PDB file of N, CA, C and O in Angstrom:
ATOM      1  N   UNK A  16     215.702 -88.698  21.544  1.00  0.00           N
ATOM      2  CA  UNK A  16     215.700 -89.983  20.861  1.00  0.00           C
ATOM      3  C   UNK A  16     217.076 -90.248  20.480  1.00  0.00           C
ATOM      4  O   UNK A  16     217.477 -91.413  19.946  1.00  0.00           O
ATOM      5  N   UNK A  17     217.938 -89.526  20.037  1.00  0.00           N
ATOM      6  CA  UNK A  17     219.353 -89.495  19.697  1.00  0.00           C
ATOM      7  C   UNK A  17     219.985 -90.352  20.483  1.00  0.00           C
ATOM      8  O   UNK A  17     220.732 -91.577  19.977  1.00  0.00           O
ATOM      9  N   UNK A  18     219.910 -90.669  22.060  1.00  0.00           N
ATOM     10  CA  UNK A  18     220.533 -91.142  22.833  1.00  0.00           C
ATOM     11  C   UNK A  18     219.767 -92.640  22.709  1.00  0.00           C
ATOM     12  O   UNK A  18     220.711 -93.538  22.962  1.00  0.00           O
ATOM     13  N   UNK A  19     218.582 -92.915  22.477  1.00  0.00           N
ATOM     14  CA  UNK A  19     218.257 -94.112  22.264  1.00  0.00           C
ATOM     15  C   UNK A  19     218.450 -94.996  21.345  1.00  0.00           C
ATOM     16  O   UNK A  19     218.834 -96.018  21.282  1.00  0.00           O
ATOM     17  N   UNK A  20     218.568 -94.111  20.208  1.00  0.00           N
ATOM     18  CA  UNK A  20     219.086 -94.897  19.038  1.00  0.00           C
ATOM     19  C   UNK A  20     220.653 -95.409  18.949  1.00  0.00           C
ATOM     20  O   UNK A  20     221.116 -96.379  18.718  1.00  0.00           O
ATOM     21  N   UNK A  21     221.508 -94.471  19.474  1.00  0.00           N
ATOM     22  CA  UNK A  21     222.876 -94.655  20.012  1.00  0.00           C
ATOM     23  C   UNK A  21     222.849 -95.818  20.941  1.00  0.00           C
ATOM     24  O   UNK A  21     223.716 -96.997  20.898  1.00  0.00           O
ATOM     25  N   UNK A  22     221.932 -95.815  21.955  1.00  0.00           N
ATOM     26  CA  UNK A  22     222.131 -97.102  23.152  1.00  0.00           C
ATOM     27  C   UNK A  22     221.569 -98.709  22.210  1.00  0.00           C
ATOM     28  O   UNK A  22     221.934 -99.376  22.651  1.00  0.00           O
ATOM     29  N   UNK A  23     220.969 -98.288  21.091  1.00  0.00           N
ATOM     30  CA  UNK A  23     220.552 -99.639  20.224  1.00  0.00           C
ATOM     31  C   UNK A  23     221.739 -99.777  19.186  1.00  0.00           C
ATOM     32  O   UNK A  23     221.551-100.948  18.623  1.00  0.00           O
ATOM     33  N   UNK A  24     222.939 -99.038  19.363  1.00  0.00           N
ATOM     34  CA  UNK A  24     224.094 -99.495  18.558  1.00  0.00           C
ATOM     35  C   UNK A  24     224.464 -98.950  17.200  1.00  0.00           C
ATOM     36  O   UNK A  24     225.234 -99.396  16.360  1.00  0.00           O
ATOM     37  N   UNK A  25     223.080 -98.000  17.047  1.00  0.00           N
ATOM     38  CA  UNK A  25     222.936 -97.438  15.592  1.00  0.00           C
ATOM     39  C   UNK A  25     223.955 -95.902  15.889  1.00  0.00           C
ATOM     40  O   UNK A  25     223.242 -95.090  16.634  1.00  0.00           O
ATOM     41  N   UNK A  26     224.984 -95.284  15.217  1.00  0.00           N
ATOM     42  CA  UNK A  26     225.841 -94.409  15.344  1.00  0.00           C
ATOM     43  C   UNK A  26     224.642 -93.022  14.979  1.00  0.00           C
ATOM     44  O   UNK A  26     223.866 -93.345  13.784  1.00  0.00           O
ATOM     45  N   UNK A  27     224.750 -92.182  15.375  1.00  0.00           N
ATOM     46  CA  UNK A  27     223.759 -90.805  15.195  1.00  0.00           C
ATOM     47  C   UNK A  27     224.297 -89.432  15.136  1.00  0.00           C
ATOM     48  O   UNK A  27     225.365 -89.460  15.881  1.00  0.00           O
ATOM     49  N   UNK A  28     224.179 -88.790  13.933  1.00  0.00           N
ATOM     50  CA  UNK A  28     224.870 -87.441  14.087  1.00  0.00           C
ATOM     51  C   UNK A  28     223.898 -86.572  14.332  1.00  0.00           C
ATOM     52  O   UNK A  28     222.631 -86.601  13.679  1.00  0.00           O
ATOM     53  N   UNK A  29     223.670 -85.528  15.123  1.00  0.00           N
ATOM     54  CA  UNK A  29     222.870 -84.370  15.387  1.00  0.00           C
ATOM     55  C   UNK A  29     223.040 -83.314  14.625  1.00  0.00           C
ATOM     56  O   UNK A  29     223.982 -82.498  15.067  1.00  0.00           O
ATOM     57  N   UNK A  30     222.403 -83.250  13.662  1.00  0.00           N
ATOM     58  CA  UNK A  30     222.819 -81.652  13.081  1.00  0.00           C
ATOM     59  C   UNK A  30     221.963 -80.491  13.319  1.00  0.00           C
ATOM     60  O   UNK A  30     220.532 -80.745  13.422  1.00  0.00           O
ATOM     61  N   UNK A  31     222.465 -79.803  14.116  1.00  0.00           N
ATOM     62  CA  UNK A  31     221.637 -78.573  14.876  1.00  0.00           C
ATOM     63  C   UNK A  31     222.207 -77.203  14.769  1.00  0.00           C
ATOM     64  O   UNK A  31     223.275 -77.057  14.428  1.00  0.00           O
ATOM     65  N   UNK A  32     221.035 -76.363  14.761  1.00  0.00           N
ATOM     66  CA  UNK A  32     221.873 -74.753  14.961  1.00  0.00           C
ATOM     67  C   UNK A  32     221.868 -74.259  16.199  1.00  0.00           C
ATOM     68  O   UNK A  32     222.222 -73.128  16.345  1.00  0.00           O
ATOM     69  N   UNK A  33     221.408 -75.071  17.174  1.00  0.00           N
ATOM     70  CA  UNK A  33     221.770 -74.765  18.661  1.00  0.00           C
ATOM     71  C   UNK A  33     222.339 -75.484  19.403  1.00  0.00           C
ATOM     72  O   UNK A  33     221.745 -76.492  19.966  1.00  0.00           O
ATOM     73  N   UNK A  34     223.698 -75.544  19.609  1.00  0.00           N
ATOM     74  CA  UNK A  34     224.583 -76.622  19.943  1.00  0.00           C
ATOM     75  C   UNK A  34     224.279 -76.739  21.354  1.00  0.00           C
ATOM     76  O   UNK A  34     224.165 -78.040  21.789  1.00  0.00           O
ATOM     77  N   UNK A  35     224.283 -75.784  22.276  1.00  0.00           N
ATOM     78  CA  UNK A  35     224.259 -76.081  23.540  1.00  0.00           C
ATOM     79  C   UNK A  35     222.655 -76.946  23.969  1.00  0.00           C
ATOM     80  O   UNK A  35     222.957 -77.551  24.879  1.00  0.00           O
ATOM     81  N   UNK A  36     221.647 -76.699  22.914  1.00  0.00           N
ATOM     82  CA  UNK A  36     220.519 -77.618  23.212  1.00  0.00           C
ATOM     83  C   UNK A  36     220.936 -79.076  23.279  1.00  0.00           C
ATOM     84  O   UNK A  36     220.570 -79.862  23.787  1.00  0.00           O
ATOM     85  N   UNK A  37     221.601 -79.443  21.926  1.00  0.00           N
ATOM     86  CA  UNK A  37     222.014 -80.727  21.657  1.00  0.00           C
ATOM     87  C   UNK A  37     222.906 -81.209  22.616  1.00  0.00           C
ATOM     88  O   UNK A  37     223.206 -82.437  23.101  1.00  0.00           O
ATOM     89  N   UNK A  38     223.993 -80.439  23.412  1.00  0.00           N
ATOM     90  CA  UNK A  38     224.491 -80.712  24.263  1.00  0.00           C
ATOM     91  C   UNK A  38     223.906 -81.242  25.605  1.00  0.00           C
ATOM     92  O   UNK A  38     224.340 -82.139  26.396  1.00  0.00           O
ATOM     93  N   UNK A  39     222.645 -80.360  26.123  1.00  0.00           N
ATOM     94  CA  UNK A  39     221.897 -80.408  27.097  1.00  0.00           C
ATOM     95  C   UNK A  39     221.045 -81.954  27.053  1.00  0.00           C
ATOM     96  O   UNK A  39     221.106 -82.584  27.879  1.00  0.00           O
ATOM     97  N   UNK A  40     220.599 -82.268  25.535  1.00  0.00           N
ATOM     98  CA  UNK A  40     219.778 -83.480  25.490  1.00  0.00           C
ATOM     99  C   UNK A  40     220.860 -84.833  25.360  1.00  0.00           C
ATOM    100  O   UNK A  40     220.213 -85.987  25.250  1.00  0.00           O
ATOM    101  N   UNK A  41     222.056 -84.624  25.306  1.00  0.00           N
ATOM    102  CA  UNK A  41     223.042 -85.746  25.027  1.00  0.00           C
ATOM    103  C   UNK A  41     223.327 -86.106  24.284  1.00  0.00           C
ATOM    104  O   UNK A  41     223.927 -87.570  24.030  1.00  0.00           O
ATOM    105  N   UNK A  42     223.237 -85.603  23.230  1.00  0.00           N
ATOM    106  CA  UNK A  42     223.956 -85.913  21.591  1.00  0.00           C
ATOM    107  C   UNK A  42     225.065 -86.362  21.602  1.00  0.00           C
ATOM    108  O   UNK A  42     226.068 -85.400  22.397  1.00  0.00           O
ATOM    109  N   UNK A  43     225.696 -87.493  21.113  1.00  0.00           N
ATOM    110  CA  UNK A  43     226.985 -87.308  21.165  1.00  0.00           C
ATOM    111  C   UNK A  43     227.917 -86.925  20.067  1.00  0.00           C
ATOM    112  O   UNK A  43     229.166 -86.486  20.213  1.00  0.00           O
ATOM    113  N   UNK A  44     227.150 -87.025  18.895  1.00  0.00           N
ATOM    114  CA  UNK A  44     228.058 -86.488  17.501  1.00  0.00           C
ATOM    115  C   UNK A  44     227.494 -85.007  17.189  1.00  0.00           C
ATOM    116  O   UNK A  44     225.958 -85.462  16.636  1.00  0.00           O
ATOM    117  N   UNK A  45     227.906 -84.018  17.177  1.00  0.00           N
ATOM    118  CA  UNK A  45     226.903 -83.009  16.933  1.00  0.00           C
ATOM    119  C   UNK A  45     227.726 -81.795  15.848  1.00  0.00           C
ATOM    120  O   UNK A  45     228.958 -81.855  15.991  1.00  0.00           O
ATOM    121  N   UNK A  46     226.764 -81.661  14.685  1.00  0.00           N
ATOM    122  CA  UNK A  46     227.577 -81.045  13.757  1.00  0.00           C
ATOM    123  C   UNK A  46     226.516 -79.575  13.643  1.00  0.00           C
ATOM    124  O   UNK A  46     225.293 -79.607  13.609  1.00  0.00           O
ATOM    125  N   UNK A  47     227.412 -78.524  13.870  1.00  0.00           N
ATOM    126  CA  UNK A  47     226.427 -76.922  13.939  1.00  0.00           C
ATOM    127  C   UNK A  47     225.966 -76.642  12.528  1.00  0.00           C
ATOM    128  O   UNK A  47     226.788 -76.940  11.208  1.00  0.00           O
ATOM    129  N   UNK A  48     224.724 -76.542  12.119  1.00  0.00           N
ATOM    130  CA  UNK A  48     224.263 -76.138  11.174  1.00  0.00           C
ATOM    131  C   UNK A  48     224.241 -74.726  10.693  1.00  0.00           C
ATOM    132  O   UNK A  48     224.993 -73.979  11.882  1.00  0.00           O
ATOM    133  N   UNK A  49     223.461 -74.047   9.763  1.00  0.00           N
ATOM    134  CA  UNK A  49     223.832 -73.036   9.284  1.00  0.00           C
ATOM    135  C   UNK A  49     222.818 -71.900  10.189  1.00  0.00           C
ATOM    136  O   UNK A  49     223.324 -71.070  10.773  1.00  0.00           O
ATOM    137  N   UNK A  50     221.715 -72.076  10.047  1.00  0.00           N
ATOM    138  CA  UNK A  50     220.876 -71.189  10.882  1.00  0.00           C
ATOM    139  C   UNK A  50     219.296 -71.908  11.134  1.00  0.00           C
ATOM    140  O   UNK A  50     219.139 -72.918  10.298  1.00  0.00           O
ATOM    141  N   UNK A  51     218.760 -71.126  11.882  1.00  0.00           N
ATOM    142  CA  UNK A  51     217.477 -71.543  12.090  1.00  0.00           C
ATOM    143  C   UNK A  51     216.262 -72.209  10.902  1.00  0.00           C
ATOM    144  O   UNK A  51     215.986 -73.105  10.761  1.00  0.00           O
ATOM    145  N   UNK A  52     216.437 -70.916  10.237  1.00  0.00           N
ATOM    146  CA  UNK A  52     215.125 -71.395   9.145  1.00  0.00           C
ATOM    147  C   UNK A  52     215.777 -72.063   8.047  1.00  0.00           C
ATOM    148  O   UNK A  52     214.914 -72.691   7.318  1.00  0.00           O
ATOM    149  N   UNK A  53     216.912 -72.282   7.806  1.00  0.00           N
ATOM    150  CA  UNK A  53     217.771 -72.802   6.930  1.00  0.00           C
ATOM    151  C   UNK A  53     218.733 -73.504   7.544  1.00  0.00           C
ATOM    152  O   UNK A  53     219.928 -73.280   7.374  1.00  0.00           O
ATOM    153  N   UNK A  54     218.846 -74.828   7.950  1.00  0.00           N
ATOM    154  CA  UNK A  54     219.959 -75.400   8.723  1.00  0.00           C
ATOM    155  C   UNK A  54     220.658 -75.943   7.711  1.00  0.00           C
ATOM    156  O   UNK A  54     222.061 -76.055   8.200  1.00  0.00           O
ATOM    157  N   UNK A  55     220.516 -76.531   6.564  1.00  0.00           N
ATOM    158  CA  UNK A  55     221.384 -77.324   5.899  1.00  0.00           C
ATOM    159  C   UNK A  55     221.422 -76.398   4.256  1.00  0.00           C
ATOM    160  O   UNK A  55     221.997 -77.148   3.387  1.00  0.00           O
ATOM    161  N   UNK A  56     221.566 -75.164   4.606  1.00  0.00           N
ATOM    162  CA  UNK A  56     221.572 -74.237   3.425  1.00  0.00           C
ATOM    163  C   UNK A  56     221.606 -72.621   3.642  1.00  0.00           C
ATOM    164  O   UNK A  56     221.246 -72.334   4.867  1.00  0.00           O
ATOM    165  N   UNK A  57     221.651 -72.251   2.861  1.00  0.00           N
ATOM    166  CA  UNK A  57     221.684 -70.355   2.729  1.00  0.00           C
ATOM    167  C   UNK A  57     221.160 -70.026   1.641  1.00  0.00           C
ATOM    168  O   UNK A  57     221.877 -69.922   0.348  1.00  0.00           O
ATOM    169  N   UNK A  58     219.939 -69.765   1.513  1.00  0.00           N
ATOM    170  CA  UNK A  58     219.302 -69.399   0.074  1.00  0.00           C
ATOM    171  C   UNK A  58     219.588 -68.118  -0.239  1.00  0.00           C
ATOM    172  O   UNK A  58     219.447 -67.522  -1.548  1.00  0.00           O
ATOM    173  N   UNK A  59     220.252 -67.200   0.707  1.00  0.00           N
ATOM    174  CA  UNK A  59     221.161 -65.898   0.012  1.00  0.00           C
ATOM    175  C   UNK A  59     222.077 -66.101  -0.786  1.00  0.00           C
ATOM    176  O   UNK A  59     222.709 -65.342  -1.595  1.00  0.00           O
ATOM    177  N   UNK A  60     222.773 -67.327  -0.914  1.00  0.00           N
ATOM    178  CA  UNK A  60     223.761 -67.624  -1.620  1.00  0.00           C
ATOM    179  C   UNK A  60     223.571 -67.823  -3.400  1.00  0.00           C
ATOM    180  O   UNK A  60     222.091 -68.675  -3.371  1.00  0.00           O
ATOM    181  N   UNK A  61     224.414 -67.982  -4.196  1.00  0.00           N
ATOM    182  CA  UNK A  61     224.246 -68.275  -5.293  1.00  0.00           C
ATOM    183  C   UNK A  61     224.187 -69.887  -5.444  1.00  0.00           C
ATOM    184  O   UNK A  61     224.937 -70.434  -4.556  1.00  0.00           O
ATOM    185  N   UNK A  62     223.445 -70.492  -6.466  1.00  0.00           N
ATOM    186  CA  UNK A  62     223.428 -72.026  -6.396  1.00  0.00           C
ATOM    187  C   UNK A  62     224.432 -72.572  -6.152  1.00  0.00           C
ATOM    188  O   UNK A  62     224.522 -73.834  -5.430  1.00  0.00           O
ATOM    189  N   UNK A  63     225.532 -72.610  -6.695  1.00  0.00           N
ATOM    190  CA  UNK A  63     226.714 -73.108  -6.725  1.00  0.00           C
ATOM    191  C   UNK A  63     227.345 -73.093  -5.400  1.00  0.00           C
ATOM    192  O   UNK A  63     227.800 -74.045  -4.949  1.00  0.00           O
ATOM    193  N   UNK A  64     227.441 -71.997  -5.022  1.00  0.00           N
ATOM    194  CA  UNK A  64     227.656 -71.603  -3.553  1.00  0.00           C
ATOM    195  C   UNK A  64     227.162 -72.346  -2.495  1.00  0.00           C
ATOM    196  O   UNK A  64     227.336 -73.199  -1.539  1.00  0.00           O
ATOM    197  N   UNK A  65     225.505 -72.309  -2.679  1.00  0.00           N
ATOM    198  CA  UNK A  65     224.916 -73.044  -1.790  1.00  0.00           C
ATOM    199  C   UNK A  65     225.040 -74.656  -1.759  1.00  0.00           C
ATOM    200  O   UNK A  65     225.480 -75.459  -0.933  1.00  0.00           O
ATOM    201  N   UNK A  66     225.388 -74.828  -2.939  1.00  0.00           N
ATOM    202  CA  UNK A  66     225.493 -76.372  -3.209  1.00  0.00           C
ATOM    203  C   UNK A  66     226.792 -76.721  -2.586  1.00  0.00           C
ATOM    204  O   UNK A  66     226.894 -77.867  -1.796  1.00  0.00           O
ATOM    205  N   UNK A  67     228.043 -75.851  -2.540  1.00  0.00           N
ATOM    206  CA  UNK A  67     229.033 -76.203  -1.860  1.00  0.00           C
ATOM    207  C   UNK A  67     228.878 -76.364  -0.448  1.00  0.00           C
ATOM    208  O   UNK A  67     229.471 -77.158   0.301  1.00  0.00           O
ATOM    209  N   UNK A  68     228.114 -75.592   0.121  1.00  0.00           N
ATOM    210  CA  UNK A  68     227.797 -75.360   1.628  1.00  0.00           C
ATOM    211  C   UNK A  68     227.298 -76.672   2.157  1.00  0.00           C
ATOM    212  O   UNK A  68     227.615 -77.362   2.795  1.00  0.00           O
ATOM    213  N   UNK A  69     226.134 -77.040   1.480  1.00  0.00           N
ATOM    214  CA  UNK A  69     225.340 -78.081   1.828  1.00  0.00           C
ATOM    215  C   UNK A  69     226.208 -79.245   1.458  1.00  0.00           C
ATOM    216  O   UNK A  69     226.209 -80.214   2.422  1.00  0.00           O
ATOM    217  N   UNK A  70     227.189 -79.502   0.521  1.00  0.00           N
ATOM    218  CA  UNK A  70     227.889 -80.857   0.519  1.00  0.00           C
ATOM    219  C   UNK A  70     228.830 -80.904   1.792  1.00  0.00           C
ATOM    220  O   UNK A  70     229.282 -81.957   2.283  1.00  0.00           O
ATOM    221  N   UNK A  71     229.461 -79.593   2.122  1.00  0.00           N
ATOM    222  CA  UNK A  71     230.233 -79.438   3.084  1.00  0.00           C
ATOM    223  C   UNK A  71     229.783 -80.008   4.482  1.00  0.00           C
ATOM    224  O   UNK A  71     230.508 -80.843   5.406  1.00  0.00           O
ATOM    225  N   UNK A  72     228.473 -79.617   4.839  1.00  0.00           N
ATOM    226  CA  UNK A  72     227.760 -79.929   5.774  1.00  0.00           C
ATOM    227  C   UNK A  72     227.446 -81.609   5.903  1.00  0.00           C
ATOM    228  O   UNK A  72     227.864 -82.242   7.024  1.00  0.00           O
ATOM    229  N   UNK A  73     227.175 -82.015   4.743  1.00  0.00           N
ATOM    230  CA  UNK A  73     226.894 -83.525   4.569  1.00  0.00           C
ATOM    231  C   UNK A  73     228.148 -84.243   4.677  1.00  0.00           C
ATOM    232  O   UNK A  73     227.917 -85.288   5.427  1.00  0.00           O
ATOM    233  N   UNK A  74     229.139 -83.999   4.225  1.00  0.00           N
ATOM    234  CA  UNK A  74     230.141 -84.487   4.340  1.00  0.00           C
ATOM    235  C   UNK A  74     230.973 -84.367   5.621  1.00  0.00           C
ATOM    236  O   UNK A  74     231.302 -85.589   6.249  1.00  0.00           O
ATOM    237  N   UNK A  75     230.783 -83.153   6.824  1.00  0.00           N
ATOM    238  CA  UNK A  75     231.175 -83.251   7.818  1.00  0.00           C
ATOM    239  C   UNK A  75     230.482 -84.057   8.696  1.00  0.00           C
ATOM    240  O   UNK A  75     230.728 -84.661   9.673  1.00  0.00           O
ATOM    241  N   UNK A  76     228.836 -84.421   8.523  1.00  0.00           N
ATOM    242  CA  UNK A  76     228.042 -85.210   9.071  1.00  0.00           C
ATOM    243  C   UNK A  76     228.570 -86.650   8.556  1.00  0.00           C
ATOM    244  O   UNK A  76     228.629 -87.557   9.928  1.00  0.00           O
ATOM    245  N   UNK A  77     228.838 -86.909   7.662  1.00  0.00           N
ATOM    246  CA  UNK A  77     229.146 -88.357   7.400  1.00  0.00           C
ATOM    247  C   UNK A  77     230.437 -88.615   8.081  1.00  0.00           C
ATOM    248  O   UNK A  77     230.887 -89.862   8.501  1.00  0.00           O
ATOM    249  N   UNK A  78     231.429 -87.713   8.138  1.00  0.00           N
ATOM    250  CA  UNK A  78     232.546 -87.963   8.722  1.00  0.00           C
ATOM    251  C   UNK A  78     232.429 -88.436  10.355  1.00  0.00           C
ATOM    252  O   UNK A  78     233.102 -88.879  10.750  1.00  0.00           O
ATOM    253  N   UNK A  79     231.759 -87.248  10.790  1.00  0.00           N
ATOM    254  CA  UNK A  79     231.223 -87.384  12.205  1.00  0.00           C
ATOM    255  C   UNK A  79     230.603 -89.064  12.410  1.00  0.00           C
ATOM    256  O   UNK A  79     231.054 -89.385  13.466  1.00  0.00           O
ATOM    257  N   UNK A  80     229.828 -89.499  11.433  1.00  0.00           N
ATOM    258  CA  UNK A  80     229.152 -90.615  11.564  1.00  0.00           C
ATOM    259  C   UNK A  80     230.261 -91.783  11.946  1.00  0.00           C
ATOM    260  O   UNK A  80     230.135 -92.821  12.335  1.00  0.00           O
ATOM    261  N   UNK A  81     231.204 -91.599  10.955  1.00  0.00           N
ATOM    262  CA  UNK A  81     232.385 -92.373  11.424  1.00  0.00           C
ATOM    263  C   UNK A  81     233.398 -92.516  12.185  1.00  0.00           C
ATOM    264  O   UNK A  81     234.104 -93.433  12.183  1.00  0.00           O
ATOM    265  N   UNK A  82     233.118 -91.517  13.046  1.00  0.00           N
ATOM    266  CA  UNK A  82     234.347 -91.197  14.195  1.00  0.00           C
ATOM    267  C   UNK A  82     233.766 -92.034  15.376  1.00  0.00           C
ATOM    268  O   UNK A  82     232.694 -91.706  15.705  1.00  0.00           O
ATOM    269  N   UNK A  83     234.643 -92.686  15.880  1.00  0.00           N
ATOM    270  CA  UNK A  83     234.331 -93.605  17.309  1.00  0.00           C
ATOM    271  C   UNK A  83     234.428 -92.162  18.467  1.00  0.00           C
ATOM    272  O   UNK A  83     235.143 -91.537  18.234  1.00  0.00           O
ATOM    273  N   UNK A  84     233.267 -92.017  19.190  1.00  0.00           N
ATOM    274  CA  UNK A  84     233.422 -90.963  20.371  1.00  0.00           C
ATOM    275  C   UNK A  84     233.047 -91.701  21.790  1.00  0.00           C
ATOM    276  O   UNK A  84     232.327 -92.867  21.763  1.00  0.00           O
ATOM    277  N   UNK A  85     233.867 -91.012  22.686  1.00  0.00           N
ATOM    278  CA  UNK A  85     233.285 -91.683  23.979  1.00  0.00           C
ATOM    279  C   UNK A  85     232.941 -90.745  24.899  1.00  0.00           C
ATOM    280  O   UNK A  85     232.446 -90.756  26.119  1.00  0.00           O
ATOM    281  N   UNK A  86     232.737 -89.260  24.252  1.00  0.00           N
ATOM    282  CA  UNK A  86     231.958 -88.416  25.169  1.00  0.00           C
ATOM    283  C   UNK A  86     231.394 -87.358  23.977  1.00  0.00           C
ATOM    284  O   UNK A  86     231.364 -87.511  22.734  1.00  0.00           O
ATOM    285  N   UNK A  87     230.585 -86.566  24.264  1.00  0.00           N
ATOM    286  CA  UNK A  87     230.003 -85.745  23.571  1.00  0.00           C
ATOM    287  C   UNK A  87     231.171 -84.630  22.870  1.00  0.00           C
ATOM    288  O   UNK A  87     231.844 -84.321  23.147  1.00  0.00           O
ATOM    289  N   UNK A  88     230.920 -84.735  21.513  1.00  0.00           N
ATOM    290  CA  UNK A  88     231.827 -84.273  20.383  1.00  0.00           C
ATOM    291  C   UNK A  88     231.386 -83.287  19.569  1.00  0.00           C
ATOM    292  O   UNK A  88     230.267 -83.583  18.683  1.00  0.00           O
ATOM    293  N   UNK A  89     231.743 -82.160  19.258  1.00  0.00           N
ATOM    294  CA  UNK A  89     230.884 -80.975  18.486  1.00  0.00           C
ATOM    295  C   UNK A  89     232.121 -80.857  17.290  1.00  0.00           C
ATOM    296  O   UNK A  89     233.420 -80.876  17.476  1.00  0.00           O
ATOM    297  N   UNK A  90     231.556 -81.331  16.068  1.00  0.00           N
ATOM    298  CA  UNK A  90     232.491 -81.234  15.204  1.00  0.00           C
ATOM    299  C   UNK A  90     232.405 -79.861  14.254  1.00  0.00           C
ATOM    300  O   UNK A  90     231.423 -79.809  13.439  1.00  0.00           O
ATOM    301  N   UNK A  91     233.190 -79.158  14.493  1.00  0.00           N
ATOM    302  CA  UNK A  91     233.181 -77.702  14.138  1.00  0.00           C
ATOM    303  C   UNK A  91     233.593 -77.429  12.478  1.00  0.00           C
ATOM    304  O   UNK A  91     232.873 -77.324  11.745  1.00  0.00           O
ATOM    305  N   UNK A  92     234.540 -77.695  12.256  1.00  0.00           N
ATOM    306  CA  UNK A  92     235.233 -77.764  10.781  1.00  0.00           C
ATOM    307  C   UNK A  92     235.881 -78.664  10.315  1.00  0.00           C
ATOM    308  O   UNK A  92     236.203 -79.859  10.508  1.00  0.00           O
TER     309      UNK A  92
END
């Protein structure tokens, strides 16, 4: 689905926990997530720390969304 949305001219960021799968399906902008049960957070952290973690992931995804890419790109840090 990611490739079809991009083909329509809408940039997409695939936030995922297993990067090789995203690469296999052809996602162009890939942001690694935290873990399979909690991709955008970590409930073992204190609330303030988890909020910082979530904010960092969302900001990374927004940055990836604004970045022009011509091939598959993994936005690590």
